[in-house]
Rosetta silent file (secondary structure, phi, psi, omega in degrees, C-alpha in Angstrom):
SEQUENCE: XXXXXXXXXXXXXXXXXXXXXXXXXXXXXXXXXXXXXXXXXXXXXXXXXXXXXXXXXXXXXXXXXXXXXXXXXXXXXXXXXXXXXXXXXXXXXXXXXXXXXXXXXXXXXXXXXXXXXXXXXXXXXXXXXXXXXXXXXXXXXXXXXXXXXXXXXXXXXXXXXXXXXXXXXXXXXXXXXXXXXXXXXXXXXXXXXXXXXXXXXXXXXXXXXXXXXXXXXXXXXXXXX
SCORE:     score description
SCORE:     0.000 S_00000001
   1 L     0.000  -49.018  170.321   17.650   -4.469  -17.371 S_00000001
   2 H   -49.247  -54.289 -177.824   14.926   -2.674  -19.399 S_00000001
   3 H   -30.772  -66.002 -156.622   14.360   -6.107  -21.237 S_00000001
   4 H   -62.305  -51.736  168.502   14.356   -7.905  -18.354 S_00000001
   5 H   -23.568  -66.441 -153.703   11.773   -5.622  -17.243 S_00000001
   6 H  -107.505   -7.743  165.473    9.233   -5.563  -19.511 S_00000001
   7 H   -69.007  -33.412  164.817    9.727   -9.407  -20.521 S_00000001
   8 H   -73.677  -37.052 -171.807    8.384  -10.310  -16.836 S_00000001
   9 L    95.176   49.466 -166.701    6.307   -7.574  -16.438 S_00000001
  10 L  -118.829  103.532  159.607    8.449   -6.216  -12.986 S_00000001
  11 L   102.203  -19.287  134.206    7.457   -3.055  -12.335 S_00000001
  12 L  -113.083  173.067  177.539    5.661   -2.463  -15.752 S_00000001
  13 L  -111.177  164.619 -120.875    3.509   -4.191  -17.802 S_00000001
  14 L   -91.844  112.085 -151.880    4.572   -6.780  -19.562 S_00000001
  15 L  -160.751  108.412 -168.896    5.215   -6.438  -23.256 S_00000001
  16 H   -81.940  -50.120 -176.080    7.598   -8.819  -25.159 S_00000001
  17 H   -37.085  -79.281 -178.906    7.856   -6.677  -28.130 S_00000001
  18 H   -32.236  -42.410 -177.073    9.604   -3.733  -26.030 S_00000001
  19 H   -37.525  -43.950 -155.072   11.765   -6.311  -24.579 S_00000001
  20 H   -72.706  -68.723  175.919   12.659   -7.097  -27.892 S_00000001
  21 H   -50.378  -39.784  174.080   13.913   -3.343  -28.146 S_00000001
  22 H   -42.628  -57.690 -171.969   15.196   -3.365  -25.093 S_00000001
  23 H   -76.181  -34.501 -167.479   17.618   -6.724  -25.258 S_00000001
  24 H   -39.026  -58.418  176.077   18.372   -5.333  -28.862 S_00000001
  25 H   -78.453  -13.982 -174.162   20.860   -2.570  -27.105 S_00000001
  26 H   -98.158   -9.870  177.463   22.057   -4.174  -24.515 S_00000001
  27 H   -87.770  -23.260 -156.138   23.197   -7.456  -27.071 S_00000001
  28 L   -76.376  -34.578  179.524   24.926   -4.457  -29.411 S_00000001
  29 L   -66.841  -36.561  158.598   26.383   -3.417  -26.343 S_00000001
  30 L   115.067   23.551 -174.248   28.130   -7.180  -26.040 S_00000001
  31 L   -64.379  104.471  153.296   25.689   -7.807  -22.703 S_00000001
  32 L   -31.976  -54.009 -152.716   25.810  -12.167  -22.621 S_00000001
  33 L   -94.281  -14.742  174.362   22.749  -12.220  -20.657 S_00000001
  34 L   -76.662  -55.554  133.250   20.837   -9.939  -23.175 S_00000001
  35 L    -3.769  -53.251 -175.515   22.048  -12.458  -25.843 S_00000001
  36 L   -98.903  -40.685  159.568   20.981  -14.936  -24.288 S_00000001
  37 H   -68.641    0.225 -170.186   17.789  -13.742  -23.388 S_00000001
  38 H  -117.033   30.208  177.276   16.898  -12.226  -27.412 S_00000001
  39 H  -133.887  -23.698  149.972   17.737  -16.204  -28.406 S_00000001
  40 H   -61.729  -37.083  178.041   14.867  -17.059  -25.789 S_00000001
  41 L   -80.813  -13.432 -162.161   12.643  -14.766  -27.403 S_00000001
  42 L   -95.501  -18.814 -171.505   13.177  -15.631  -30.894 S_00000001
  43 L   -66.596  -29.537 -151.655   13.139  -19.907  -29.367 S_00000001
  44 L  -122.932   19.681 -178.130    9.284  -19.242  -28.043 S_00000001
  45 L    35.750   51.767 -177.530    8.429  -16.161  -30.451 S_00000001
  46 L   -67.400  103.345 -177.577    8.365  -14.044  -27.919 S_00000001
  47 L    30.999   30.571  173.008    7.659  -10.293  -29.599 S_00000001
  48 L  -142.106  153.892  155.434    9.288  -11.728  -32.380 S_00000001
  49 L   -58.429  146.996 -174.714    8.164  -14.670  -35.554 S_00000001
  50 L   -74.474  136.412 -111.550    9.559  -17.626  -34.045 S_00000001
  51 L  -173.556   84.942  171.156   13.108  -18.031  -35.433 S_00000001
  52 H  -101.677    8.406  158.247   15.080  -21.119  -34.457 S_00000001
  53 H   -63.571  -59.490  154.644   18.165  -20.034  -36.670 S_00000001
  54 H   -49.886  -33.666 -163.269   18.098  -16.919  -34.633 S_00000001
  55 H   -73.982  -48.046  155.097   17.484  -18.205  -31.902 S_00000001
  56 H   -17.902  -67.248 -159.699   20.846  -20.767  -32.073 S_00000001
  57 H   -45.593  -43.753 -147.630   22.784  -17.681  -33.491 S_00000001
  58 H   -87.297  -30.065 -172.724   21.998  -14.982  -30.149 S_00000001
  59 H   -82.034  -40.467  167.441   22.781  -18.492  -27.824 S_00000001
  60 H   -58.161    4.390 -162.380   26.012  -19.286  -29.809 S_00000001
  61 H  -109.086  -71.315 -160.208   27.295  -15.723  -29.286 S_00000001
  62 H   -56.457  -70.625 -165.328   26.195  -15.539  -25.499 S_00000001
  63 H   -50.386  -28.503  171.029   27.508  -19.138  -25.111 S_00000001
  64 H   -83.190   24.916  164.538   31.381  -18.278  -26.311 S_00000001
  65 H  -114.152   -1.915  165.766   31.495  -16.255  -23.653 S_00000001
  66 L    97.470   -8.044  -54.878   30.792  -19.230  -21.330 S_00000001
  67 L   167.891   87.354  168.035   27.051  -17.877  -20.093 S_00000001
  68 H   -44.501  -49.701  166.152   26.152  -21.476  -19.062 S_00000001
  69 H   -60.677  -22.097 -169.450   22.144  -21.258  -20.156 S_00000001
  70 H   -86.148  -40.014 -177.046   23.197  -20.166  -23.607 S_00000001
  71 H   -68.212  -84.073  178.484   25.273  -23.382  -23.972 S_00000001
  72 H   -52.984   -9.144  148.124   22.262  -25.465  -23.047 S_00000001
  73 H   -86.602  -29.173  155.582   19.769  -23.985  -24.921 S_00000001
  74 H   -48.417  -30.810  169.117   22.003  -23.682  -27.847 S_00000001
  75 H   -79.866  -34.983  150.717   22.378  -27.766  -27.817 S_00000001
  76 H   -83.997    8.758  178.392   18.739  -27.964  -27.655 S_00000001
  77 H   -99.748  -23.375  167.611   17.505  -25.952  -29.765 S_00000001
  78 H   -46.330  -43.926 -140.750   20.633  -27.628  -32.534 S_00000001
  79 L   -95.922   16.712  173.198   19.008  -30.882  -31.981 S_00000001
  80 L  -107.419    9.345 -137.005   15.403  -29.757  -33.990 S_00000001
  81 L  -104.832  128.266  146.272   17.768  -27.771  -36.603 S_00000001
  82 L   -57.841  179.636 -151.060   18.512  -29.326  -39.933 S_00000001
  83 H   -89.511  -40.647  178.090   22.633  -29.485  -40.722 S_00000001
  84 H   -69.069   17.127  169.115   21.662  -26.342  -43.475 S_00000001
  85 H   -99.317  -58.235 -179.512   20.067  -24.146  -40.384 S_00000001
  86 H   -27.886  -77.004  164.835   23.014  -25.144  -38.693 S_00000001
  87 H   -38.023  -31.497  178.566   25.274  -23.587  -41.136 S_00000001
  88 H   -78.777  -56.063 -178.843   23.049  -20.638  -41.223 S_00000001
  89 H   -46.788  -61.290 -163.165   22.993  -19.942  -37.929 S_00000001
  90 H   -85.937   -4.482  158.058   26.556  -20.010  -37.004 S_00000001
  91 H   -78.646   -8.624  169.722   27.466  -18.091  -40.182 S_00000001
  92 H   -79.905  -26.945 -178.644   25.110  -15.567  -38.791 S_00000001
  93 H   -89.598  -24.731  177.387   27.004  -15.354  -35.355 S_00000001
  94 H   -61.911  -36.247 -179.711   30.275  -15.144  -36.922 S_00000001
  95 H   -76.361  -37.555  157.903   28.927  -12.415  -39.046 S_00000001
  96 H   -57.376  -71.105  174.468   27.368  -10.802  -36.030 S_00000001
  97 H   -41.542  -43.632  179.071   30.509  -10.922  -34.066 S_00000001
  98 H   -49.432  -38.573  160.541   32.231   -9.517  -36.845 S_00000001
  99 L   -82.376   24.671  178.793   30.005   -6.358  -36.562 S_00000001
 100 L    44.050   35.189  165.996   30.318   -5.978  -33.114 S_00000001
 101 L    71.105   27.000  172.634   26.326   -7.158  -32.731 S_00000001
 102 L   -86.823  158.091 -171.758   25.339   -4.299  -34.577 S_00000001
 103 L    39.803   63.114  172.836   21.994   -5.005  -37.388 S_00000001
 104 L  -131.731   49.984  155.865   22.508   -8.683  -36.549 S_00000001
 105 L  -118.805  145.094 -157.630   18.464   -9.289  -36.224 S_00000001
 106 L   -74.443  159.483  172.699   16.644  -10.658  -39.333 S_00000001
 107 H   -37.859  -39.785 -168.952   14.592   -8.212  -41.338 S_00000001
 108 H   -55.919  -59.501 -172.980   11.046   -8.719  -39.790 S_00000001
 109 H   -18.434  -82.716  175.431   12.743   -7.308  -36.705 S_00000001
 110 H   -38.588  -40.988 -168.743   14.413   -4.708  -37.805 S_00000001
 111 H   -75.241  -33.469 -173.393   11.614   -3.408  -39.736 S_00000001
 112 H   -61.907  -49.540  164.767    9.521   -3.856  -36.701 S_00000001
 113 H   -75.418  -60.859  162.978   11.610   -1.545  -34.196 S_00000001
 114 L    72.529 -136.010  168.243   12.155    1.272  -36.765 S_00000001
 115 L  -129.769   47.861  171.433   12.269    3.863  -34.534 S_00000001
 116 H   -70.752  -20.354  161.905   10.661    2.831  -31.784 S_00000001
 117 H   -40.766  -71.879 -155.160   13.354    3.292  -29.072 S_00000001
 118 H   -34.555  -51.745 -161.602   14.008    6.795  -29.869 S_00000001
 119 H   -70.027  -56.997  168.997   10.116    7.205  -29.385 S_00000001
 120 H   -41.247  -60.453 -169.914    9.784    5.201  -26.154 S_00000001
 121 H   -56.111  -25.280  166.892   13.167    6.999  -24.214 S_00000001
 122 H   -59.663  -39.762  169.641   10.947   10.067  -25.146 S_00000001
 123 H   -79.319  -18.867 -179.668    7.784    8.801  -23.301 S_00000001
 124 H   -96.799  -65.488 -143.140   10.048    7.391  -20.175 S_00000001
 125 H   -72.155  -56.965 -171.932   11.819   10.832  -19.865 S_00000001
 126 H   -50.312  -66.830 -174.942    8.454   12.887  -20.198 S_00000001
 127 H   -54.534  -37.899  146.147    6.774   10.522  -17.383 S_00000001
 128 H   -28.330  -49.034  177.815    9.767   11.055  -15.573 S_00000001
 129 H   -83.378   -8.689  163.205   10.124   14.493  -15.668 S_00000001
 130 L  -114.796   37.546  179.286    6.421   14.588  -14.172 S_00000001
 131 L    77.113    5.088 -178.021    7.471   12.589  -11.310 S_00000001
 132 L   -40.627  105.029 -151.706    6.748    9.249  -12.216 S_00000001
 133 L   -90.562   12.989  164.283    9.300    7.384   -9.608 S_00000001
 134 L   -94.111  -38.287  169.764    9.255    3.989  -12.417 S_00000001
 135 H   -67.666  -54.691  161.626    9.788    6.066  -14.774 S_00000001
 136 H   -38.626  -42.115  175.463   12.682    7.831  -13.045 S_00000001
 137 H   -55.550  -51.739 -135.349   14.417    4.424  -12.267 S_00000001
 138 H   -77.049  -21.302  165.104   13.839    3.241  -15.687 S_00000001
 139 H   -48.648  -45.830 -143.840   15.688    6.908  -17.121 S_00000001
 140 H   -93.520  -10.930  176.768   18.534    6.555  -14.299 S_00000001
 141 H   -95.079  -36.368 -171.600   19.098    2.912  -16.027 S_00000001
 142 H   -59.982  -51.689 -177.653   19.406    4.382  -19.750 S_00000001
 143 H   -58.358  -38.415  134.334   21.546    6.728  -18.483 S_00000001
 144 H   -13.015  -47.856 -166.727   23.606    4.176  -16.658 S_00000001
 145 H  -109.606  -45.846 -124.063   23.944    1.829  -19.585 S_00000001
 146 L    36.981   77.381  155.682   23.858    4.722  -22.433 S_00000001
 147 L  -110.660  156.608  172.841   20.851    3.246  -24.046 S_00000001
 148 L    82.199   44.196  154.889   17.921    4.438  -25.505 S_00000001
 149 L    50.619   53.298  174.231   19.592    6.864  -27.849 S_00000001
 150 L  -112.296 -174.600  170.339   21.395    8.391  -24.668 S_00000001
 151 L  -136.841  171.073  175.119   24.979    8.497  -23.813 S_00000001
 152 L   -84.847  147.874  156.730   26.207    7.339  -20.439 S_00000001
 153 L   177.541  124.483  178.983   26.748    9.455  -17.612 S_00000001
 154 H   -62.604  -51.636 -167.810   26.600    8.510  -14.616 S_00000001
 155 H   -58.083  -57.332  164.101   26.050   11.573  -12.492 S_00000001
 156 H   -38.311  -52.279  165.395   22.718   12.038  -14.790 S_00000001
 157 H   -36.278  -55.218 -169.941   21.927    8.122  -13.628 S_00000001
 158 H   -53.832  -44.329  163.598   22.566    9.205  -10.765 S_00000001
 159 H   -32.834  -54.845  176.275   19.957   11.987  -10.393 S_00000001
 160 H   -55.819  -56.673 -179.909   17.557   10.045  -11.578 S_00000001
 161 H   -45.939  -47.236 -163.002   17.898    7.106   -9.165 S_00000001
 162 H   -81.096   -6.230 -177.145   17.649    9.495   -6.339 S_00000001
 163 H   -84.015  -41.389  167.894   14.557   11.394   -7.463 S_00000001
 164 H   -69.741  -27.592  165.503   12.816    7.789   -7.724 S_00000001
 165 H   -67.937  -47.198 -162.458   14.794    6.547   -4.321 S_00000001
 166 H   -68.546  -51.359  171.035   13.632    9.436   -2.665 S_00000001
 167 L  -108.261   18.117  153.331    9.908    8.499   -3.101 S_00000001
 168 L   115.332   -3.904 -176.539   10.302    5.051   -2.134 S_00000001
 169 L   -74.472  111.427  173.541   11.611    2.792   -4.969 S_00000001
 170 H   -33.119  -68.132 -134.472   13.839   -0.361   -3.815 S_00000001
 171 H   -80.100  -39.229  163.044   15.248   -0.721   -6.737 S_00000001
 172 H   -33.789  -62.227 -156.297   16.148    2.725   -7.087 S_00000001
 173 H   -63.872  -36.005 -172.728   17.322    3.316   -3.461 S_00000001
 174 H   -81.174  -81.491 -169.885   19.575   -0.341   -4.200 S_00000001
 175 H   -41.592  -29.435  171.736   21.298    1.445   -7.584 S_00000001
 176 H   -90.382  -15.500  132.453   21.846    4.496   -5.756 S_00000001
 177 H   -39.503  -59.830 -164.229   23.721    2.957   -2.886 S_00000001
 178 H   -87.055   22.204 -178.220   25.706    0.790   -5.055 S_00000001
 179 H   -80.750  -54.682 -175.886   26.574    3.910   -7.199 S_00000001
 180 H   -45.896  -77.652 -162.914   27.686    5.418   -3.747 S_00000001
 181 H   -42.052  -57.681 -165.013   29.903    2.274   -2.726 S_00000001
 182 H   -91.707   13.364 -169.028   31.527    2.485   -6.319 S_00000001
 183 L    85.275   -1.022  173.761   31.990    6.220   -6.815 S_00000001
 184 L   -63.624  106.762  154.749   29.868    6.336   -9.617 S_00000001
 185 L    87.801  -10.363  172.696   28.142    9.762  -10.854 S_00000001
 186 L  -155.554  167.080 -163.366   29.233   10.961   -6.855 S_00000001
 187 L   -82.272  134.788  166.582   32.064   11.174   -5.013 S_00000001
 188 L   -13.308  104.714 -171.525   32.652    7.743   -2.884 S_00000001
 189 L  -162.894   92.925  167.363   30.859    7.281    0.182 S_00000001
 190 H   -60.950  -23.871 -174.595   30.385    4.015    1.420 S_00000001
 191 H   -66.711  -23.419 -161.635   28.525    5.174    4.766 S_00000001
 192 H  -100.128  -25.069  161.064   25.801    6.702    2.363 S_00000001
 193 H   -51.925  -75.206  162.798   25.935    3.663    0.160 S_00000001
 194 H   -37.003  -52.337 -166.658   24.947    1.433    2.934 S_00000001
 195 H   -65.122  -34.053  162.157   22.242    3.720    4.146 S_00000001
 196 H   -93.532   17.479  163.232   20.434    3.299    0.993 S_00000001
 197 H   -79.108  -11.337 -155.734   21.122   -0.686    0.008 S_00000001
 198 H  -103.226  -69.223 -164.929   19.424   -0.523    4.062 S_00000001
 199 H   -56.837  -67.046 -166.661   16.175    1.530    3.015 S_00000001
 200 H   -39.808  -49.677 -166.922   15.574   -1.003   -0.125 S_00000001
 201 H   -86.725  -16.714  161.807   16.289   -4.099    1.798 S_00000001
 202 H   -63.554  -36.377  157.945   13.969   -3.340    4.623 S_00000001
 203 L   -21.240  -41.905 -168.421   11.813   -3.140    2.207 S_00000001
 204 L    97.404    8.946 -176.493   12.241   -6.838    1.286 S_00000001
 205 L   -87.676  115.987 -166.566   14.237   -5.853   -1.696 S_00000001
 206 H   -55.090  -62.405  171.732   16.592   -9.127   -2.376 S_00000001
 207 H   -42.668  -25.965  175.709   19.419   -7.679   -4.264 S_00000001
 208 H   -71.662  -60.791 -143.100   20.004   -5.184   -1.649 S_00000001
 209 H   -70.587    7.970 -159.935   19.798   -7.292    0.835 S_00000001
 210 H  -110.126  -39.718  150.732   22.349   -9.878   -0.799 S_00000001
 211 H   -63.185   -9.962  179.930   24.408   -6.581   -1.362 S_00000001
 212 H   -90.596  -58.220 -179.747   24.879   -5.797    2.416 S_00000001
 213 H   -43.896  -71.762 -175.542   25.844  -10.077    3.265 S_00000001
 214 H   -42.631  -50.557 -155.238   28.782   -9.016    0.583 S_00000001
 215 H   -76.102  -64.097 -179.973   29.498   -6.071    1.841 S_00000001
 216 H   -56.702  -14.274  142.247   29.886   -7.756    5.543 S_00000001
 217 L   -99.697   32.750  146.515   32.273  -10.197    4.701 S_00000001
 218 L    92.331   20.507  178.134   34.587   -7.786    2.953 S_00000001
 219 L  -120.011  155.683  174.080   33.517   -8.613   -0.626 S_00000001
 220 L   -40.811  122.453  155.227   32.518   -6.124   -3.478 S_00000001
 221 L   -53.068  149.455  174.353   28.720   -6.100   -4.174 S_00000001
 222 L  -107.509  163.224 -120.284   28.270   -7.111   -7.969 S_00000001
 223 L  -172.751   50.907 -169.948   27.073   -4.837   -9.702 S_00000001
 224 L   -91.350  117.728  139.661   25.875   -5.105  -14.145 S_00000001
 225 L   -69.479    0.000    0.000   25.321   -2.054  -15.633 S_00000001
C-alpha cells in the first residue's frame, strides 16, 4: 500500500525510489500485486536501472500465482529477452521462491536501500506522533502489514487509523471501519464499522463506498492487508 502510494504520488509525493522500498517488503512478504508492481518498476526503470531480467523474474513469481497483469507483462517483456536472459531470469525466480523472496533484488538495489526503511518508519512515526493525520494512516498501515521494521499488531494499526480518521482522513476512517467489521485490533462491531466506511464515502472515498454495496447484499468487504 505504501508502494502504491508513493509510486502515484496519492496522498504524498511521488517518489519511485521509496516505492522501490516500499514494494521490496510487501514482495518478501509473498504480496502478488507488490511483485508485480517491483517487475513494473524495474520494466520502465522506475527508482531502479532498468532491468528486463528482473523485471521477467518479479512478473514470473507474481504470475504463478495467477495475478493476470503479471502473466501479460511477463510475455511481453520475454519477447525483447534473448533465450540466455530467459534462463537468467527464471533461474532467478526459482531461486527467489526458494528464499521465500527474501535478498532476491540485484545488487544496485540492494546497495541502494541500505538502510533506508529503518530510517524512513522513523520519520513517518515522528510526523505522526506530531499529529500529522498522513502520517498516522501511513504508521496504522506498517503496523497492519508489520512492515517497516515493525511487527504487526493490529490494535496499534488500529490506534493509528483512528487518530488520522478522527481528523478527517477517508482512507483512514475506510481501514478503521473495515477493522471494526472484521474484529481486527477491537472487539467486533459492525454498527461502528459501517459508521465509519459512511464518513469516508461521503466523502467521495470509492473503496468505502464499494465496501457498503458489499456489505448490502450480504457479502464480506475485501479487504488486503
Amino acid at each position: 500500500n505504501l508502494g502504491l502510494m508513493y509510486n502515484k504520488g496519492l496522498g504524498v509525493p511521488q517518489d519511485y525510489k521509496a516505492a522501490v522500498k516500499w514494494y521490496r517488503l510487501a514482495t518478501e512478504q509473498g504480496h502478488a500485486s507488490a511483485q508485480g508492481n517491483l517487475g513494473k518498476m524495474y520494466a520502465k526503470g522506475q527508482g531502479v536501472p532498468q532491468d528486463n531480467i528482473y523485471a521477467h523474474m518479479w512478473w514470473n513469481i507474481a504470475a504463478s500465482t495467477g495475478l493476470k497483469t503479471a502473466i501479460k507483462n511477463r510475455d511481453i517483456v520475454a519477447k525483447r529477452m534473448t533465450p540466455s536472459q530467459l534462463k537468467k531470469a527464471q533461474d532467478l525466480a526459482r531461486e527467489c521462491v526458494r528464499k521465500k523472496y527474501k535478498g532476491c533484488l540485484n545488487q544496485d538495489t540492494e546497495a541502494f536501500l541500505g538502510h533506508g526503511i529503518l530510517t524512513e518508519t522513523k520519520q513517518i512515526r515522528k510526523a505522526a506522533e506530531q499529529g500529522d493525520p498522513k502520517a498516522q494512516y501511513m504508521l496504522g498501515n506498517l503496523y497492519a502489514t508489520g512492515q517497516g521494521s515493525v511487527l504487526r499488531d493490529y490494535a496499534e494499526a488500529a490506534s493509528w487509523y483512528r487518530k488520522s480518521a478522527e481528523q478527517g482522513s477517508p482512507e483512514a476512517q475506510t481501514r478503521l471501519g473495515l477493522m471494526y467489521l472484521k474484529g481486527l485490533g477491537f472487539q467486533q462491531d459492525k454498527l461502528e464499522g459501517e459508521k465509519w466506511l459512511r464518513k469516508a464515502s461521503a466523502q467521495g472515498y470509492p473503496p468505502a463506498s464499494r465496501a457498503l454495496i458489499s456489505m448490502s447484499i450480504g457479502m464480506e468487504p475485501h479487504t488486503e492487508w
